[in-house]
Coordinates of N, CA, C and O in Angstrom, one line a residue:
X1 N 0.9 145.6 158.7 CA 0.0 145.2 157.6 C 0.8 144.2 156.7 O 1.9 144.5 156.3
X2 N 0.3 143.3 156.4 CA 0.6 142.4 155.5 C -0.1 141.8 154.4 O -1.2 141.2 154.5
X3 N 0.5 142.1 153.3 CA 0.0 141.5 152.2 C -0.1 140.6 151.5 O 1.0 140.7 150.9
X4 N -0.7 139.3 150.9 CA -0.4 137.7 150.5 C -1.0 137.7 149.4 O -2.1 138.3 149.2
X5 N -0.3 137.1 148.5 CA -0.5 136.6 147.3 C -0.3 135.2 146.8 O 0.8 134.9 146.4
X6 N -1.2 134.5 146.7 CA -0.6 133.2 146.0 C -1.1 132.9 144.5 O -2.0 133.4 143.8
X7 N 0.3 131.9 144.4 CA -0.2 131.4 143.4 C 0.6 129.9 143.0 O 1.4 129.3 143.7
X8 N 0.1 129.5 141.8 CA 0.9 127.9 141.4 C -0.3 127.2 141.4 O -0.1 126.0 141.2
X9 N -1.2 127.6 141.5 CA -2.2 126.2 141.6 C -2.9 125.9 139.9 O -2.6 126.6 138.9
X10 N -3.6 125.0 140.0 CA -3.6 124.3 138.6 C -4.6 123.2 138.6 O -5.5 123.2 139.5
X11 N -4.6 122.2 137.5 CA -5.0 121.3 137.7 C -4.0 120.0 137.3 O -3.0 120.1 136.6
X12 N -4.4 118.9 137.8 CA -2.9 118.3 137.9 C -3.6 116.4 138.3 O -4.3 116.2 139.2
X13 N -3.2 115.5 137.5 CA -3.6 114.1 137.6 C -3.3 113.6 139.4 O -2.4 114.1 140.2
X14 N -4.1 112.7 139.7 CA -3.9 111.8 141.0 C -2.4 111.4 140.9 O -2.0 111.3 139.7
X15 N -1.6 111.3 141.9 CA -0.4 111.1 142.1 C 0.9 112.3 141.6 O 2.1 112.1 141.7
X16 N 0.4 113.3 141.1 CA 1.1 114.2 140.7 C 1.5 115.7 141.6 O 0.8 115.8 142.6
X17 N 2.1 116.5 141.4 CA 3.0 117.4 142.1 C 2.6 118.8 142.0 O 2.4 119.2 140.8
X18 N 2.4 119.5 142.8 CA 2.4 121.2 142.4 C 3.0 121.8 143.8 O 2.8 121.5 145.0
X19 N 4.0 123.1 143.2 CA 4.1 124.2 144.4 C 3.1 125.2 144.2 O 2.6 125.7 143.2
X20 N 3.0 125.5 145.9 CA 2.5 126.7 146.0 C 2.8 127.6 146.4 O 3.2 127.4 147.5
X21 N 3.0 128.9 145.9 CA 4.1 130.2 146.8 C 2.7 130.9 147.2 O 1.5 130.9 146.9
X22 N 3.7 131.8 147.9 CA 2.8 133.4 148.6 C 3.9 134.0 148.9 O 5.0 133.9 149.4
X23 N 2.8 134.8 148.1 CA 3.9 136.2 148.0 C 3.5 137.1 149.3 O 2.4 137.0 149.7
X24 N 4.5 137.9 150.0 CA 4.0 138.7 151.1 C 4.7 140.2 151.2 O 5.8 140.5 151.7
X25 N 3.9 140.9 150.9 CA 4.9 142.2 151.0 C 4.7 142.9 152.8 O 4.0 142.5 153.6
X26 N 5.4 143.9 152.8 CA 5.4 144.5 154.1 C 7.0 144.3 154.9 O 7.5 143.3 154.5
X27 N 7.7 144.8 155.7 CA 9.1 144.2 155.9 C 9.0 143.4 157.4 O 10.0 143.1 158.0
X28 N 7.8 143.1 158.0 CA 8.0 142.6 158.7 C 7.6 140.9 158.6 O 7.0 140.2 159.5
X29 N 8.1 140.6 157.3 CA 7.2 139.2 157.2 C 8.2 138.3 157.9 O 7.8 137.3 158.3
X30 N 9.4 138.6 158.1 CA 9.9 137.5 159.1 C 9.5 136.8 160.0 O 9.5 135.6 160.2
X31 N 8.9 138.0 160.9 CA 7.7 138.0 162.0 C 6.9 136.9 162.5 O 6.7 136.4 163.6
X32 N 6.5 136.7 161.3 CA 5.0 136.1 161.3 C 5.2 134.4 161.3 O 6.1 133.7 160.9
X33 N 4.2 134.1 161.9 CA 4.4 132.4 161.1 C 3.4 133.1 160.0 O 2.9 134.3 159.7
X34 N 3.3 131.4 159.4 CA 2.7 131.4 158.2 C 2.0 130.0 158.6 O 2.4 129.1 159.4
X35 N 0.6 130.1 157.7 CA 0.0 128.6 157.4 C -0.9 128.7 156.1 O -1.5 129.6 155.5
X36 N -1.0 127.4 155.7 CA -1.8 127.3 154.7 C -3.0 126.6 155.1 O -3.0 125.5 155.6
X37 N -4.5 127.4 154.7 CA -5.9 126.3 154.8 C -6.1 126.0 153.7 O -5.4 126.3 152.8
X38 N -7.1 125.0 153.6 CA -7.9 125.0 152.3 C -9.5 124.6 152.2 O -9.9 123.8 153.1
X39 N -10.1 124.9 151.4 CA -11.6 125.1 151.4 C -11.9 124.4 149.9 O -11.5 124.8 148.7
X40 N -12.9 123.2 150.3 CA -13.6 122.3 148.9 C -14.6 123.0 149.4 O -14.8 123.6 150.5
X41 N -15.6 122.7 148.0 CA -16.8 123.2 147.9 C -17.6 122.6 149.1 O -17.3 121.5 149.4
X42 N -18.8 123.3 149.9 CA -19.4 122.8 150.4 C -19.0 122.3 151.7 O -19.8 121.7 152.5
X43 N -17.7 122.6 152.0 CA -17.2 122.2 153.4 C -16.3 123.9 154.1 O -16.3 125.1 153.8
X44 N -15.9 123.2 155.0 CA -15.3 124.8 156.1 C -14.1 124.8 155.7 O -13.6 123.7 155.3
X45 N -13.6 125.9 155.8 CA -12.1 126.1 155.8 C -10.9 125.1 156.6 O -11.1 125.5 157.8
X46 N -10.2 124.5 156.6 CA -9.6 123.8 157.1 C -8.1 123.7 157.3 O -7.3 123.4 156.4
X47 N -7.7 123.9 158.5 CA -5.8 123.5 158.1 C -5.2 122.5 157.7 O -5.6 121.3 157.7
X48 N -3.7 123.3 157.2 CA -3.3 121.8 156.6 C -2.0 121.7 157.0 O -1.6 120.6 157.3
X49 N -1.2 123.1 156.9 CA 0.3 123.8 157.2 C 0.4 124.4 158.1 O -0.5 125.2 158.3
X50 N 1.1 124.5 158.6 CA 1.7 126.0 159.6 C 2.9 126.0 160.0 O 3.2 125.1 160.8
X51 N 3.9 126.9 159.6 CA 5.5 127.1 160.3 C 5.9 128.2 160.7 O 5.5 129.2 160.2
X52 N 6.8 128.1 161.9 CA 6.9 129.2 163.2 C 7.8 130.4 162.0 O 8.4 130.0 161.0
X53 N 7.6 131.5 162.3 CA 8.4 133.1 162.4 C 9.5 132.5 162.2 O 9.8 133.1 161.2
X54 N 10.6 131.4 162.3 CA 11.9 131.1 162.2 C 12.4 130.2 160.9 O 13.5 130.0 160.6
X55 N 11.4 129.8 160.5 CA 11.1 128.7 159.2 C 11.4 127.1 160.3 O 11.1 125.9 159.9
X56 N 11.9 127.3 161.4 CA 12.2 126.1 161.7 C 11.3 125.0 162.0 O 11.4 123.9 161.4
X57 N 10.5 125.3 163.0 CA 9.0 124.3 163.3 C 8.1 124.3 162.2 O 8.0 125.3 161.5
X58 N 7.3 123.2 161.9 CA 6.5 123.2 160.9 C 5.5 122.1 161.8 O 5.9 121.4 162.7
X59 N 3.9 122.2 161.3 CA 3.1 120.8 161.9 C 2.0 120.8 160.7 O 1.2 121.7 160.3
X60 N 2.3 119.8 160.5 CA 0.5 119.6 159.4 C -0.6 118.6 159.9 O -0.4 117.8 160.8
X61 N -2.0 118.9 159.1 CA -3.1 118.1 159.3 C -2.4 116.4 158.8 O -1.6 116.1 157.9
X62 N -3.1 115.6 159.5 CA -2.5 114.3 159.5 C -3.0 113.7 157.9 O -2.4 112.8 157.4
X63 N -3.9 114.3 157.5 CA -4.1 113.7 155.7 C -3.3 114.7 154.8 O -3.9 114.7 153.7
X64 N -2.2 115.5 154.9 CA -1.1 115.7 154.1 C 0.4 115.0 154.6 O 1.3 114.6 153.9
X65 N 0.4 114.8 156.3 CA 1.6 114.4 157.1 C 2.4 113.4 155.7 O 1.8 112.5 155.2
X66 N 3.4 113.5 155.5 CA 4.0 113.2 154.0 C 4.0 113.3 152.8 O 4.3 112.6 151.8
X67 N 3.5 114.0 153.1 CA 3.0 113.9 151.2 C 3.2 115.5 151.3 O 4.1 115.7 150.5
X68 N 2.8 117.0 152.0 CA 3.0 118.0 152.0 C 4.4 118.4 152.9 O 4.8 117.9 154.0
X69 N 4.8 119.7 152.1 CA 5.8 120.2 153.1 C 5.7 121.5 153.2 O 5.3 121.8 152.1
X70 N 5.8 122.4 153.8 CA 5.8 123.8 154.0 C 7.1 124.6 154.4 O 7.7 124.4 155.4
X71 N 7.4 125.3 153.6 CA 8.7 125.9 153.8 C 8.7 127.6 154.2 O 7.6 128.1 154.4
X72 N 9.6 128.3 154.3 CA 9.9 130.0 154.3 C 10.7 130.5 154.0 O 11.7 130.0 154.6
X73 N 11.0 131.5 153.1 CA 12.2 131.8 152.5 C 12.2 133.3 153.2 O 12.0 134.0 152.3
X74 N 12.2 133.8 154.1 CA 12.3 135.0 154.9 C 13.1 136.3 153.9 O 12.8 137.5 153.7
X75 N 14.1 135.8 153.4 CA 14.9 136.6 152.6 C 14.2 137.1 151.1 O 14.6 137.9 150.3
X76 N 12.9 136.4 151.1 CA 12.3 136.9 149.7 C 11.2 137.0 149.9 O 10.5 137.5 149.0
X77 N 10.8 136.6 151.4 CA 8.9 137.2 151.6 C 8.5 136.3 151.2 O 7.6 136.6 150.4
X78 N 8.6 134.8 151.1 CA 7.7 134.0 150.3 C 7.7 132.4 151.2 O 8.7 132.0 151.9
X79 N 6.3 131.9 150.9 CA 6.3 130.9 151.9 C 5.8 129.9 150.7 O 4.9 130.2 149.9
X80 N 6.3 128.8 150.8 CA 5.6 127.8 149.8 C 4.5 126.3 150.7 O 3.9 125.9 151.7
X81 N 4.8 125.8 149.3 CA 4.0 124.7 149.8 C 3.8 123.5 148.5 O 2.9 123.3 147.7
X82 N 5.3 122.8 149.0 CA 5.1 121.5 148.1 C 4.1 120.5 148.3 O 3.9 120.0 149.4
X83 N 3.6 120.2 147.1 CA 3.0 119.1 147.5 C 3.1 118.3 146.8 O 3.5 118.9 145.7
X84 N 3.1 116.6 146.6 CA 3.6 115.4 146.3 C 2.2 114.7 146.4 O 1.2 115.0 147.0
X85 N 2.4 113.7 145.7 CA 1.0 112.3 146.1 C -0.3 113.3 145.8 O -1.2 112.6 146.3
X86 N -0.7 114.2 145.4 CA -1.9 114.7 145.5 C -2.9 113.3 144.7 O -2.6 112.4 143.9
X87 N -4.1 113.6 145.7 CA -5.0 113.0 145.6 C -6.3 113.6 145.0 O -6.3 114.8 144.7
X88 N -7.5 113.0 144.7 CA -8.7 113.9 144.6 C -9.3 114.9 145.7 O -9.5 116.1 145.6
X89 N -9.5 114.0 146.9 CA -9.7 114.9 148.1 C -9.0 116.1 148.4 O -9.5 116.9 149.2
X90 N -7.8 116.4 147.9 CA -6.7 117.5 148.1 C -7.5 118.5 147.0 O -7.1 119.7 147.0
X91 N -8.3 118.2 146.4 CA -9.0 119.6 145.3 C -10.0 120.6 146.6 O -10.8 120.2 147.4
X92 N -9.6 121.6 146.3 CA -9.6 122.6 147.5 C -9.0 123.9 146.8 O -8.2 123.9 145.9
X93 N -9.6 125.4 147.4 CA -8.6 126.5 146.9 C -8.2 126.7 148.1 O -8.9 126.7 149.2
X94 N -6.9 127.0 147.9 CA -5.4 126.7 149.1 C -5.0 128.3 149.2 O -4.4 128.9 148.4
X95 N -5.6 128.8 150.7 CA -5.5 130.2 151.2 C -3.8 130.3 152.2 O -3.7 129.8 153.3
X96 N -2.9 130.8 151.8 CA -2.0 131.5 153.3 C -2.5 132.4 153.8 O -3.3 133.2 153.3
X97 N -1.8 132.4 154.9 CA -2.3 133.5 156.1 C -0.9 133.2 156.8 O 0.1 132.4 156.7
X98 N -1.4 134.7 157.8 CA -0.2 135.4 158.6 C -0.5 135.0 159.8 O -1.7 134.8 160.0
X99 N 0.4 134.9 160.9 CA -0.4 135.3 162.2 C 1.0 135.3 163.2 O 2.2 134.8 163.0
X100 N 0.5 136.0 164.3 CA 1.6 136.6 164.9 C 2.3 135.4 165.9 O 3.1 135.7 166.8
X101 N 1.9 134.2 165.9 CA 2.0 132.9 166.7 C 1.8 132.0 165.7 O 1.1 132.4 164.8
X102 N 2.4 130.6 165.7 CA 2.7 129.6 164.9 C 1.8 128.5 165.5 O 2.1 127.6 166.4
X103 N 0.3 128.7 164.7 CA -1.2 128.2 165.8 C -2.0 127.0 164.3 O -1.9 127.4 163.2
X104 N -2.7 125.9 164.6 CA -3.3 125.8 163.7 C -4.7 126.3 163.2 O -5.2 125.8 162.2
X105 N -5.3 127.3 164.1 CA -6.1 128.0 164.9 C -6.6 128.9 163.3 O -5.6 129.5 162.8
X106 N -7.4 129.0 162.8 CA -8.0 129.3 161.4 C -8.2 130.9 162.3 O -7.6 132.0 161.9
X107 N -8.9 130.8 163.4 CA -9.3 132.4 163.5 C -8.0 133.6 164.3 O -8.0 134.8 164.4
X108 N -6.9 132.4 164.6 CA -5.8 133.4 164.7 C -5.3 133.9 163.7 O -4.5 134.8 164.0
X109 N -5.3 133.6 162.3 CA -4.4 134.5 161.4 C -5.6 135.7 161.0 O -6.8 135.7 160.8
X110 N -4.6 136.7 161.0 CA -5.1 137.9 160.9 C -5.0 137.9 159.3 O -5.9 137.2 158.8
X111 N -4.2 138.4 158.5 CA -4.0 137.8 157.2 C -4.3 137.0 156.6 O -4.0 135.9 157.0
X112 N -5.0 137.3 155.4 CA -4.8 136.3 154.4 C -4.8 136.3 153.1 O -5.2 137.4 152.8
X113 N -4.5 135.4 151.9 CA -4.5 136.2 151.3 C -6.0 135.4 150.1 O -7.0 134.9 150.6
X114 N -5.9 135.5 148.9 CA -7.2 135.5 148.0 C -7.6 134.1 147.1 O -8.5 133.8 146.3
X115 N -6.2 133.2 147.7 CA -6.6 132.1 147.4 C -6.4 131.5 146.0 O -7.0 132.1 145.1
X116 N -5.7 130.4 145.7 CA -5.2 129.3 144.5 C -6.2 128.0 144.5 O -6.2 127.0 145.2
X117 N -7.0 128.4 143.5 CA -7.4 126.8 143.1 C -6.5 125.4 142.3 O -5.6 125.5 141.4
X118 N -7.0 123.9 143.1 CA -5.4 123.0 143.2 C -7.1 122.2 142.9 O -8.2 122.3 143.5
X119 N -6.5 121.5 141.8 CA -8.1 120.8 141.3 C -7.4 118.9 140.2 O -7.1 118.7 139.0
X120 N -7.3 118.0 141.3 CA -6.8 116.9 140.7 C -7.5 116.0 140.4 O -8.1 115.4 141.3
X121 N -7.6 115.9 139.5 CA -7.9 114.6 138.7 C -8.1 113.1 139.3 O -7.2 112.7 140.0
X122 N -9.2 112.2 139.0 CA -8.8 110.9 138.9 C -8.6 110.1 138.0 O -8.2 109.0 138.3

């Protein structure tokens, strides 16, 4: 069982910066990949992040591919998620999730957690 918590989200002007953490309790979070979705109003849940159980592989959706990075700190249970360049379209509340394979696959993560509203400005 795994538990997620995020947070860092905000509101924040076009061209400006925010991290996002998740917190994860349980001792087997090394385990896991991790990925981050996100959900604007009136649309589906969507990926954006995902990095393997090792922190080492990472792949994102091709409208963050530079501008976002996703990282893992295994030693503190916490998975982030810098982001850079935000735009308006990037306004979305920004979910992690767990999953036992490093998939961009929305219905493979078993976990998740309750979600950071990230709301930028033009």
């Amino acid at each position: 069982q795994v538990q997620l918590v995020e947070s860092g989200g905000g509101l924040v002007q076009a061209g400006g910066s925010l991290r996002l953490s998740c917190a994860a309790s349980g001792r087997t979070f090394s385990r896991y990949a991790m990925g981050w979705f996100r959900q604007a109003p009136g649309k589906e849940r969507e990926f954006v992040a995902r990095i393997s159980s090792g922190g080492t592989n990472t792949y994102y959706a091709d409208s963050v591919k530079g501008r976002f990075t996703i990282s893992k700190d295994s030693a503190n249970n916490t998975v982030y998620l810098q982001m850079n360049g935000l735009k308006p379209e990037d306004t979305a509340v920004y979910y992690c999730a767990a999953s036992t394979i490093a998939t961009m696959k929305l219905n493979e993560y078993a976990y998740w957690g309750q979600g950071t509203q990230v709301t930028v400005s033009s």
